[in-house]
Short mmCIF file of C-alpha atoms in Angstrom, two decimals:
data_model
loop_
_atom_site.label_atom_id
_atom_site.label_comp_id
_atom_site.label_asym_id
_atom_site.label_seq_id
_atom_site.Cartn_x
_atom_site.Cartn_y
_atom_site.Cartn_z
CA MET A 1 44.10 81.27 18.18
CA LYS A 2 40.49 82.98 17.76
CA ILE A 3 40.40 86.96 18.51
CA HIS A 4 36.99 87.90 19.78
CA LEU A 5 36.69 91.74 20.24
CA THR A 6 33.56 93.14 21.36
CA ARG A 7 31.90 96.91 20.73
CA ILE A 8 33.58 98.74 22.83
CA GLN A 9 37.30 96.74 22.08
CA PHE A 10 36.49 97.22 18.55
CA LEU A 11 36.03 101.27 19.32
CA CYS A 12 38.99 101.64 21.35
CA HIS A 13 41.57 100.11 19.15
CA PHE A 14 39.79 102.02 15.96
CA LEU A 15 40.06 105.00 18.24
CA CYS A 16 43.66 104.58 19.34
CA LEU A 17 45.15 103.35 15.85
CA LEU A 18 43.48 106.03 13.75
CA PRO A 19 45.87 108.87 14.96
CA LEU A 20 48.59 106.67 13.66
CA ILE A 21 46.26 106.25 10.15
CA ILE A 22 46.28 110.13 9.93
CA LEU A 23 50.07 110.63 10.53
CA VAL A 24 50.97 107.77 7.63
CA TYR A 25 48.28 109.18 5.52
CA ASN A 26 50.01 112.99 6.13
CA ALA A 27 53.16 111.52 5.40
CA LEU A 28 52.61 109.38 2.04
CA PHE A 29 50.30 112.02 0.64
CA ASN A 30 53.04 115.53 1.43
CA GLN A 31 51.38 117.20 4.83
CA LEU A 32 53.68 116.98 7.17
CA THR A 33 54.76 120.64 6.10
CA VAL A 34 58.35 121.48 4.89
CA ASN A 35 59.45 120.27 8.80
CA PRO A 36 57.83 116.87 9.62
CA VAL A 37 60.02 115.91 12.67
CA ARG A 38 58.08 118.63 14.31
CA GLU A 39 54.78 117.50 12.74
CA ILE A 40 55.30 114.12 14.07
CA ALA A 41 56.68 115.87 17.35
CA ILE A 42 53.42 117.29 18.43
CA HIS A 43 51.32 115.04 16.90
CA THR A 44 52.76 111.61 18.52
CA GLY A 45 53.12 113.63 22.28
CA ARG A 46 49.41 114.81 22.03
CA THR A 47 48.25 111.66 21.25
CA ALA A 48 49.99 110.02 23.56
CA VAL A 49 48.72 112.11 26.73
CA THR A 50 45.23 112.15 25.24
CA ILE A 51 44.78 107.99 25.24
CA LEU A 52 47.24 107.68 28.43
CA LEU A 53 44.80 110.31 30.21
CA PHE A 54 41.88 108.30 28.35
CA SER A 55 43.01 105.37 30.09
CA LEU A 56 43.50 106.48 33.76
CA ALA A 57 39.94 107.58 33.27
CA CYS A 58 38.64 104.10 32.75
CA THR A 59 38.33 102.91 36.17
CA PRO A 60 36.42 106.05 37.27
CA LEU A 61 34.23 105.47 34.65
CA ASN A 62 33.42 102.55 36.17
CA ASN A 63 33.14 103.80 40.10
CA LEU A 64 31.24 106.52 39.66
CA PHE A 65 28.11 105.96 36.91
CA GLY A 66 28.67 101.46 36.65
CA LEU A 67 30.45 101.96 32.92
CA ASN A 68 31.87 98.81 33.72
CA SER A 69 32.24 97.89 29.72
CA PHE A 70 35.29 101.05 30.22
CA ILE A 71 37.15 98.41 32.19
CA SER A 72 37.77 96.35 29.41
CA ILE A 73 39.92 99.16 27.66
CA GLY A 74 41.53 100.32 29.88
CA ARG A 75 44.87 98.11 29.26
CA ALA A 76 44.74 98.50 25.69
CA SER A 77 44.25 102.01 25.67
CA GLY A 78 47.46 102.43 28.29
CA LEU A 79 49.53 100.43 25.45
CA TYR A 80 48.46 102.48 22.57
CA ALA A 81 49.79 105.49 24.63
CA ALA A 82 52.74 103.46 25.44
CA PHE A 83 53.30 102.94 21.53
CA TYR A 84 52.87 106.60 20.97
CA ALA A 85 55.04 107.76 23.51
CA MET A 86 57.98 105.25 22.17
CA LEU A 87 56.92 106.97 18.66
CA HIS A 88 57.34 110.48 20.13
CA PHE A 89 60.54 108.91 21.31
CA ALA A 90 61.94 107.59 18.74
CA ASN A 91 61.36 110.25 16.31
CA PHE A 92 63.01 112.62 18.87
CA ILE A 93 66.40 110.34 18.69
CA GLY A 94 65.81 109.04 15.07
CA LEU A 95 64.68 111.78 13.51
CA ASP A 96 65.14 114.99 14.88
CA TYR A 97 68.68 114.24 16.64
CA SER A 98 70.02 111.59 13.81
CA PHE A 99 71.02 109.39 16.86
CA ALA A 100 74.28 111.35 17.28
CA TRP A 101 74.41 110.15 21.31
CA ASN A 102 76.57 112.20 22.10
CA GLU A 103 74.10 115.37 21.14
CA ILE A 104 71.51 113.54 22.51
CA TRP A 105 72.93 113.02 25.52
CA GLY A 106 74.15 116.16 25.66
CA VAL A 107 70.81 117.77 25.08
CA ILE A 108 68.89 116.11 27.43
CA GLN A 109 71.29 116.06 30.65
CA HIS A 110 71.21 120.28 30.28
CA GLN A 111 67.00 120.19 30.00
CA PRO A 112 64.42 119.35 32.38
CA SER A 113 61.99 119.38 30.27
CA LEU A 114 63.32 116.39 28.83
CA ILE A 115 64.25 113.87 31.41
CA ILE A 116 60.99 114.60 32.60
CA GLY A 117 59.32 113.23 29.23
CA LEU A 118 61.94 110.90 29.08
CA THR A 119 60.98 109.61 32.39
CA ALA A 120 57.70 109.82 31.83
CA PHE A 121 57.60 107.67 28.80
CA LEU A 122 60.91 105.01 30.93
CA LEU A 123 58.16 104.60 33.44
CA LEU A 124 55.50 103.69 31.25
CA ILE A 125 57.96 100.58 30.14
CA PRO A 126 57.87 97.89 32.81
CA LEU A 127 53.38 98.91 33.08
CA ALA A 128 53.84 97.78 29.52
CA VAL A 129 55.69 94.75 29.90
CA THR A 130 53.98 93.76 32.66
CA SER A 131 50.38 94.28 31.18
CA VAL A 132 50.08 90.79 30.29
CA GLN A 133 48.14 88.56 32.43
CA ILE A 134 51.03 86.10 33.35
CA PHE A 135 52.63 88.70 35.15
CA GLN A 136 49.63 90.12 36.73
CA LYS A 137 49.12 86.51 38.27
CA TRP A 138 52.78 86.34 38.92
CA LEU A 139 53.01 89.73 40.20
CA SER A 140 49.72 89.17 42.24
CA LYS A 141 49.38 92.35 44.92
CA TRP A 142 52.80 94.06 43.75
CA TRP A 143 51.11 94.54 40.53
CA LYS A 144 48.94 97.05 41.11
CA ARG A 145 51.18 98.60 43.18
CA LEU A 146 53.68 98.48 39.93
CA HIS A 147 51.00 99.84 38.13
CA ARG A 148 50.07 103.02 40.22
CA LEU A 149 53.06 104.66 38.82
CA VAL A 150 51.39 105.53 35.51
CA TYR A 151 50.03 108.30 37.74
CA LEU A 152 53.87 109.48 37.86
CA SER A 153 54.16 109.06 34.63
CA MET A 154 51.21 111.22 33.40
CA LEU A 155 51.72 114.16 35.76
CA LEU A 156 55.11 114.10 34.11
CA ALA A 157 53.77 113.55 30.42
CA ILE A 158 52.00 117.23 31.48
CA LEU A 159 54.17 119.04 32.89
CA HIS A 160 56.52 118.42 29.65
CA PHE A 161 53.57 119.70 27.70
CA PHE A 162 53.60 122.85 29.40
CA LEU A 163 56.78 123.32 28.79
CA GLU A 164 57.02 122.44 25.06
CA VAL A 165 53.95 124.50 23.96
CA ARG A 166 55.12 127.84 22.66
CA ALA A 167 52.91 129.78 25.00
CA ASP A 168 49.52 128.19 24.47
CA PHE A 169 49.03 126.45 27.65
CA PHE A 170 45.29 125.98 27.06
CA ILE A 171 45.24 122.32 26.17
CA PRO A 172 47.76 121.66 28.84
CA LYS A 173 46.03 123.32 31.26
CA ILE A 174 42.62 120.99 30.59
CA TYR A 175 45.14 118.10 30.93
CA LEU A 176 45.88 119.18 34.07
CA PHE A 177 42.88 119.95 35.51
CA LEU A 178 41.23 116.33 33.72
CA TYR A 179 44.58 114.97 35.82
CA CYS A 180 43.74 116.60 39.22
CA LEU A 181 39.95 115.64 38.88
CA LEU A 182 41.25 111.93 38.20
CA MET A 183 43.28 112.11 41.57
CA VAL A 184 40.74 113.75 43.72
CA LEU A 185 38.54 110.46 42.51
CA ARG A 186 41.11 108.05 43.82
CA ILE A 187 40.54 109.61 47.57
CA PRO A 188 38.65 106.89 49.27
CA TYR A 189 35.72 109.10 50.34
CA PHE A 190 35.11 110.18 46.30
CA SER A 191 35.22 106.74 45.31
CA ARG A 192 32.18 105.73 46.80
CA TRP A 193 30.46 108.25 44.90
CA LYS A 194 27.95 106.96 42.52
CA PHE A 195 25.64 108.19 39.99
CA ASN A 196 22.75 106.90 38.71
CA LEU A 197 22.47 107.43 34.83
CA PRO A 198 19.40 106.11 32.83
CA ARG A 199 20.17 103.00 30.61
CA ILE A 200 23.18 102.36 31.58
CA THR A 201 22.92 98.34 31.88
CA ASP A 202 21.74 98.53 28.24
CA LEU A 203 25.09 100.96 27.35
CA ASN A 204 27.11 98.62 29.03
CA TYR A 205 25.19 95.40 26.86
CA PHE A 206 25.36 97.24 23.94
CA PHE A 207 29.22 98.01 24.48
CA ASN A 208 29.77 94.34 25.73
CA GLU A 209 28.22 92.47 22.86
CA LYS A 210 30.64 90.47 20.96
CA LEU A 211 31.89 91.88 17.21
CA PHE A 212 33.02 88.77 16.36
CA MET B 1 79.56 152.43 20.11
CA LYS B 2 81.06 151.05 16.56
CA THR B 3 79.77 148.99 14.36
CA LYS B 4 81.49 146.62 11.16
CA LYS B 5 80.06 147.16 8.04
CA ILE B 6 78.27 144.52 6.31
CA PRO B 7 80.48 142.50 4.33
CA SER B 8 80.51 143.08 0.63
CA SER B 9 79.49 139.28 0.17
CA GLN B 10 76.25 139.46 1.36
CA ILE B 11 75.17 142.56 -1.03
CA THR B 12 74.07 140.58 -3.65
CA PRO B 13 76.72 140.86 -7.06
CA GLU B 14 75.10 143.53 -9.29
CA GLU B 15 75.13 141.16 -12.39
CA VAL B 16 72.25 139.19 -10.74
CA TYR B 17 70.87 142.14 -9.38
CA LEU B 18 70.67 143.71 -13.07
CA SER B 19 69.90 140.00 -14.37
CA ARG B 20 66.90 139.91 -12.37
CA ARG B 21 65.82 143.50 -13.40
CA LYS B 22 65.96 142.84 -16.82
CA PHE B 23 64.28 139.35 -16.28
CA ILE B 24 61.18 140.81 -14.07
CA LYS B 25 61.26 143.53 -17.06
CA ASN B 26 61.09 140.45 -19.57
CA LEU B 27 58.17 138.74 -16.94
CA ALA B 28 56.18 141.70 -17.30
CA ILE B 29 56.03 141.95 -20.69
CA ILE B 30 55.04 138.60 -21.43
CA SER B 31 52.40 138.38 -18.46
CA ALA B 32 51.32 142.11 -20.29
CA GLY B 33 50.95 139.89 -23.43
CA SER B 34 49.48 136.82 -21.92
CA MET B 35 47.09 139.37 -20.21
CA LEU B 36 45.90 140.60 -23.63
CA ALA B 37 45.85 137.31 -25.34
CA ALA B 38 43.67 136.23 -22.35
CA SER B 39 41.22 139.81 -22.10
CA CYS B 40 40.59 138.08 -26.31
CA ASN B 41 39.05 135.24 -24.77
CA GLY B 42 37.26 137.17 -23.02
CA SER B 43 38.69 135.68 -19.34
CA ALA B 44 41.37 138.34 -18.20
CA THR B 45 43.55 135.75 -15.82
CA PRO B 46 45.41 137.44 -13.34
CA SER B 47 49.52 137.00 -13.94
CA THR B 48 50.10 134.18 -11.73
CA ALA B 49 53.83 135.04 -9.94
CA THR B 50 56.50 133.28 -10.95
CA THR B 51 59.43 133.04 -8.91
CA PRO B 52 62.51 134.57 -10.69
CA ASN B 53 64.76 131.73 -11.16
CA SER B 54 67.81 133.20 -11.63
CA ILE B 55 67.62 134.16 -7.71
CA ASN B 56 68.32 130.59 -6.81
CA SER B 57 71.63 130.71 -7.51
CA VAL B 58 72.49 133.48 -4.97
CA LYS B 59 73.72 131.86 -1.72
CA ASP B 60 74.22 133.96 1.71
CA GLU B 61 77.16 135.27 2.50
CA LEU B 62 78.17 131.96 5.01
CA GLY B 63 77.38 129.86 1.53
CA ASP B 64 74.29 128.30 1.74
CA PRO B 65 71.36 128.52 -0.65
CA LEU B 66 68.28 130.88 -0.24
CA ASN B 67 65.13 128.22 0.72
CA SER B 68 62.74 127.96 -2.35
CA TYR B 69 60.11 130.65 -2.41
CA GLN B 70 57.61 127.85 -1.87
CA ASP B 71 59.52 126.92 1.97
CA ILE B 72 59.12 130.57 3.10
CA THR B 73 55.61 131.56 1.69
CA GLY B 74 54.29 128.17 2.49
CA TYR B 75 55.41 127.55 5.98
CA THR B 76 54.60 130.53 8.43
CA ASN B 77 54.35 131.64 11.87
CA TYR B 78 50.92 134.13 12.16
CA TYR B 79 49.14 133.51 15.48
CA GLU B 80 46.84 136.29 14.17
CA PHE B 81 45.92 133.62 11.56
CA ALA B 82 46.48 130.19 13.28
CA GLU B 83 48.40 128.19 15.24
CA ASP B 84 49.77 125.59 12.28
CA LYS B 85 52.35 126.80 10.06
CA SER B 86 50.72 125.84 7.15
CA SER B 87 47.02 128.06 7.24
CA PRO B 88 48.84 131.10 7.49
CA SER B 89 49.12 130.81 3.67
CA ARG B 90 45.73 129.78 3.16
CA LEU B 91 43.88 132.52 5.21
CA ALA B 92 46.49 135.64 5.02
CA GLN B 93 45.49 135.95 1.51
CA GLY B 94 41.93 138.29 2.01
CA LEU B 95 44.42 140.27 3.76
CA LYS B 96 43.30 143.90 2.81
CA THR B 97 47.27 144.99 2.88
CA PHE B 98 45.96 148.32 0.46
CA PRO B 99 45.84 150.81 1.07
CA TRP B 100 48.20 150.74 4.29
CA SER B 101 49.35 153.07 6.16
CA LEU B 102 52.07 153.28 9.23
CA LYS B 103 51.62 155.72 11.90
CA VAL B 104 55.51 156.96 13.44
CA ASP B 105 55.25 159.11 16.35
CA GLY B 106 55.94 159.37 20.48
CA LEU B 107 58.99 160.96 20.97
CA VAL B 108 60.41 162.47 17.66
CA LYS B 109 60.80 165.80 16.47
CA ASN B 110 58.63 165.08 13.32
CA PRO B 111 55.44 162.48 13.59
CA LYS B 112 54.28 161.62 10.53
CA THR B 113 51.78 158.57 9.01
CA TYR B 114 53.58 157.13 6.11
CA PHE B 115 51.30 154.47 3.09
CA VAL B 116 53.51 152.14 2.48
CA ASP B 117 53.40 152.56 -1.25
CA ASP B 118 54.93 156.27 -0.37
CA LEU B 119 57.43 154.62 2.06
CA LYS B 120 58.98 152.81 -0.86
CA LYS B 121 59.29 155.75 -2.71
CA LEU B 122 61.01 157.35 -0.22
CA TYR B 123 63.46 154.09 0.67
CA PRO B 124 64.11 152.63 -2.61
CA PRO B 125 63.69 148.36 -1.66
CA GLU B 126 67.00 147.00 -1.70
CA GLU B 127 67.83 143.07 -1.45
CA ARG B 128 69.21 141.56 2.00
CA ILE B 129 69.40 137.99 1.94
CA TYR B 130 69.18 137.12 6.22
CA ARG B 131 69.42 133.56 8.01
CA LEU B 132 66.03 133.92 9.63
CA ARG B 133 66.07 131.67 13.17
CA CYS B 134 63.34 130.52 14.47
CA VAL B 135 62.85 130.23 18.29
CA GLU B 136 61.17 126.94 17.66
CA ALA B 137 65.26 125.38 16.03
CA TRP B 138 63.95 125.82 12.59
CA SER B 139 65.53 128.00 9.83
CA MET B 140 65.60 129.29 6.29
CA VAL B 141 67.58 131.88 3.97
CA ILE B 142 65.37 134.05 2.78
CA PRO B 143 66.18 137.34 0.11
CA TRP B 144 64.28 140.26 1.50
CA LEU B 145 63.50 143.57 -0.26
CA GLY B 146 63.72 146.36 2.80
CA PHE B 147 65.29 149.30 3.47
CA PRO B 148 67.13 149.92 6.59
CA LEU B 149 65.11 151.15 9.68
CA ASN B 150 67.26 153.87 10.55
CA LYS B 151 66.61 156.04 7.25
CA LEU B 152 62.98 156.85 8.54
CA LEU B 153 64.11 157.24 12.29
CA LYS B 154 66.91 159.73 11.14
CA ASP B 155 63.86 161.50 9.06
CA ILE B 156 61.34 161.25 12.06
CA GLU B 157 64.43 162.61 14.56
CA PRO B 158 64.03 161.05 17.81
CA THR B 159 64.02 162.89 20.78
CA SER B 160 67.12 162.60 23.33
CA ASP B 161 64.27 161.08 25.12
CA ALA B 162 63.60 158.61 23.12
CA LYS B 163 65.51 155.11 24.11
CA PHE B 164 63.51 152.68 22.82
CA VAL B 165 61.24 151.85 19.55
CA HIS B 166 57.36 150.16 20.16
CA PHE B 167 56.16 148.27 16.85
CA GLU B 168 52.35 147.06 16.88
CA THR B 169 50.45 144.86 13.99
CA LEU B 170 47.23 145.64 12.97
CA MET B 171 44.24 145.05 15.43
CA ASP B 172 41.67 143.59 13.42
CA PRO B 173 39.24 140.45 14.59
CA ALA B 174 37.41 140.56 11.77
CA GLN B 175 40.55 139.78 9.55
CA TYR B 176 42.69 138.16 12.04
CA PRO B 177 40.55 135.41 13.11
CA GLY B 178 43.06 134.41 16.02
CA GLN B 179 42.52 137.85 17.02
CA GLY B 180 39.34 136.43 18.61
CA ASN B 181 41.12 133.82 21.13
CA ARG B 182 41.34 136.09 24.30
CA SER B 183 44.16 134.15 25.52
CA TYR B 184 46.61 136.19 24.31
CA PRO B 185 47.47 139.33 24.39
CA TRP B 186 46.43 141.04 21.26
CA PRO B 187 47.49 143.39 19.39
CA TYR B 188 51.32 141.54 19.06
CA THR B 189 54.16 144.28 19.71
CA GLU B 190 57.78 143.93 19.82
CA GLY B 191 60.51 146.04 20.69
CA LEU B 192 64.20 147.19 20.20
CA ARG B 193 66.40 149.25 22.24
CA LEU B 194 67.36 152.44 19.70
CA ASP B 195 70.72 151.64 19.10
CA GLU B 196 69.21 148.06 17.78
CA ALA B 197 66.83 149.70 15.53
CA MET B 198 69.49 151.51 14.62
CA HIS B 199 71.74 149.07 13.30
CA ASP B 200 72.15 148.97 9.57
CA LEU B 201 71.23 145.28 9.73
CA THR B 202 67.60 146.01 11.02
CA ILE B 203 65.64 146.55 7.82
CA LEU B 204 61.45 147.11 7.31
CA SER B 205 60.59 144.67 4.86
CA THR B 206 58.40 144.96 2.14
CA GLY B 207 59.28 142.42 -0.71
CA LEU B 208 60.39 139.15 -0.80
CA TYR B 209 62.22 137.55 -3.92
CA GLY B 210 62.13 140.54 -5.98
CA LYS B 211 57.89 140.96 -5.37
CA ASP B 212 55.58 142.74 -2.75
CA LEU B 213 55.89 140.71 0.39
CA THR B 214 53.22 137.82 1.07
CA PRO B 215 50.66 138.77 3.24
CA GLN B 216 51.56 135.61 5.28
CA ASN B 217 55.27 136.37 5.50
CA GLY B 218 53.93 140.14 7.01
CA GLY B 219 53.19 142.07 3.96
CA PRO B 220 52.73 145.10 3.31
CA ILE B 221 55.56 145.85 5.71
CA ARG B 222 57.20 144.38 8.46
CA LEU B 223 60.32 144.24 10.35
CA VAL B 224 63.53 142.07 10.15
CA VAL B 225 66.16 141.67 12.66
CA PRO B 226 68.04 138.53 11.50
CA TRP B 227 70.32 138.28 14.76
CA LYS B 228 67.14 137.78 16.98
CA TYR B 229 64.68 135.03 16.76
CA GLY B 230 62.10 135.31 13.96
CA PHE B 231 59.36 136.24 16.21
CA LYS B 232 60.90 140.00 17.01
CA SER B 233 60.39 140.43 13.00
CA ILE B 234 56.95 141.83 13.94
CA LYS B 235 54.63 141.74 10.55
CA ALA B 236 51.58 143.50 9.27
CA ILE B 237 53.14 146.95 11.16
CA VAL B 238 50.87 149.85 11.67
CA HIS B 239 52.12 151.43 14.56
CA ILE B 240 56.09 152.58 15.68
CA GLU B 241 56.20 154.47 19.16
CA LEU B 242 59.43 156.01 20.23
CA VAL B 243 59.51 155.57 23.99
CA ALA B 244 61.27 156.16 26.89
CA ASN B 245 61.16 152.84 29.00
CA GLN B 246 62.01 149.29 27.40
CA PRO B 247 58.69 148.04 26.44
CA THR B 248 56.93 144.79 27.29
CA SER B 249 55.92 142.37 23.86
CA PHE B 250 53.74 139.91 23.50
CA TRP B 251 55.96 136.68 23.97
CA MET B 252 57.45 138.36 26.79
CA ASN B 253 53.68 138.59 28.33
CA LEU B 254 52.93 135.34 27.91
CA TRP B 255 55.57 133.57 29.11
CA PRO B 256 58.47 136.40 30.30
CA GLU B 257 61.10 133.33 31.57
CA ALA B 258 60.51 131.77 28.11
CA TYR B 259 60.91 134.92 25.82
CA GLY B 260 63.19 138.01 27.09
CA PHE B 261 62.87 141.27 25.67
CA TYR B 262 66.04 141.05 23.63
CA ALA B 263 66.00 137.45 22.13
CA ASN B 264 68.83 137.29 20.69
CA VAL B 265 70.32 134.07 18.75
CA ASN B 266 72.34 132.27 21.66
CA PRO B 267 72.89 128.55 21.15
CA GLU B 268 73.88 128.65 24.67
CA VAL B 269 70.78 129.83 26.33
CA ALA B 270 67.54 127.11 26.52
CA HIS B 271 64.32 127.66 26.31
CA PRO B 272 62.55 125.88 29.12
CA GLY B 273 60.97 122.99 26.66
CA TRP B 274 64.11 122.52 23.84
CA SER B 275 68.05 123.65 23.14
CA GLN B 276 69.00 126.09 21.11
CA SER B 277 72.14 124.82 20.67
CA SER B 278 71.15 123.48 17.31
CA GLU B 279 68.40 124.19 14.74
CA LEU B 280 66.83 122.54 11.59
CA ARG B 281 67.53 124.31 8.43
CA ILE B 282 64.21 124.01 6.36
CA GLY B 283 65.40 121.52 3.05
CA GLU B 284 68.16 119.50 5.01
CA THR B 285 67.28 116.12 7.09
CA LYS B 286 70.66 116.55 9.67
CA ARG B 287 70.54 119.35 12.55
CA ARG B 288 73.19 122.06 12.44
CA LYS B 289 74.92 124.31 14.69
CA THR B 290 73.34 127.54 15.78
CA LEU B 291 75.25 130.06 15.74
CA MET B 292 75.25 132.83 18.07
CA PHE B 293 73.87 136.12 16.60
CA ASN B 294 72.62 133.42 13.84
CA GLY B 295 75.85 133.92 12.49
CA TYR B 296 76.19 138.16 12.74
CA THR B 297 78.52 138.42 15.60
CA ASP B 298 80.55 140.46 13.64
CA GLN B 299 78.46 142.97 13.16
CA VAL B 300 76.33 143.22 16.31
CA ALA B 301 78.05 142.03 19.29
CA ALA B 302 79.47 145.42 20.02
CA LEU B 303 75.83 146.14 20.52
CA TYR B 304 75.97 144.26 24.03
CA GLN B 305 79.60 144.50 24.77
CA GLY B 306 79.71 144.12 28.81
CA MET B 307 76.16 142.90 29.18
CA ASP B 308 75.77 139.31 30.71
CA LEU B 309 73.28 137.49 27.66
CA THR B 310 72.14 134.73 29.62
CA ILE B 311 70.31 137.00 32.03
CA ASN B 312 69.62 139.52 29.66
CA PHE B 313 67.98 136.97 26.80
#
């Protein structure tokens, strides 16, 4: 099987793998402080939320500005978000709580912030599994309905982000603002908005060109 | 209200203390010698501070070993410098900690301004090995040098109206880049009830591991209240004021639902984001149970008799 990648797809894979490369580099070169579990939690959590928000922006970017090249990376970026959420969760149960299930369960059931985060992650699993094309055909119109769950997952993830910081709400506030903006853009009246950017066809042509 | 005395095991054994003094003395002689030698070469290098190794055999009264000097000085929360834990060690090196004056006033009979060096002469620092439990659910065991705050308070004589003690960190955005971030209510402030401030475990610290307190750890002078979350132990203090009403602290201002006035270490009361029932001792891989009042229940529980600590968190 031959894999073809367009420029924008390559860029997407590179940027989405970069946080993992940085994490592995920091782990190998002792840059994760004396409390690596906390560093990993912050790094993977922020990355997951950021990439998921970006994946939600792909369709509106096409609707608004005609950036059709971004359509081709929505799915991949969504999967990367699920991957980092999985690392974040694995860090919590494995490195942080050493798979002590009783303790983990005890902590989660008394901590709404953790239930919210866990739900956000669990919602992404069926979406990741059904993201392959076979399911898309098989589920037809239900596929689209199912995948609307990503908006709920995103909202819960941002809420979780708000609750997990010390008191520095600046970044979660920005994320919530962007999320609300994306929601507004889904209202039919706004989704018909169009902005003509100069040389958009050139840009799409550049991004959609096959690298190999 | 009567509080229990500190167990003798908490006080460094004399022979260890003396051997440590001897070690430091020898160290001074060696470094003076090496400085002399260095000055002969024309390049006077300052003697690099090394950890007195005799201290590493000392444990806290619960039998847990001290954290290393590197861990304690390399992993700190200091939002005036940065929001991560590694950069304060680098950024704090420029902090001008000498001369440093500390103003003590408010509802007192003898308001005074002290230089930290004079304070050290007035109240000779003693070693206190305390657990520090961060609200972020990690902890360390730290050998502080300091003196009980009550010694200072007795000398300045609070009036009968004084009920609380208010503490303030230096406000200087030129030295503290983080203070340029207007989303925080600078300067950093903290508060204690007067009886908490008078408690014998409450110290003003000027040293760490037998040396001067490093700027990233709150040098030249900081508060240490070992039964409360670390953020109560305010760093780089310039002003202590005795007041009548309960003061509002930096973190209370930011998020009152998460950070209360008392901030006693309490495994039963969670932060909105995480459980406080367990913690990671830096240097270990498995979490350990968090102890009520950070393990100082015998000494401090009497301060809170009859109070609902889930409301007064």
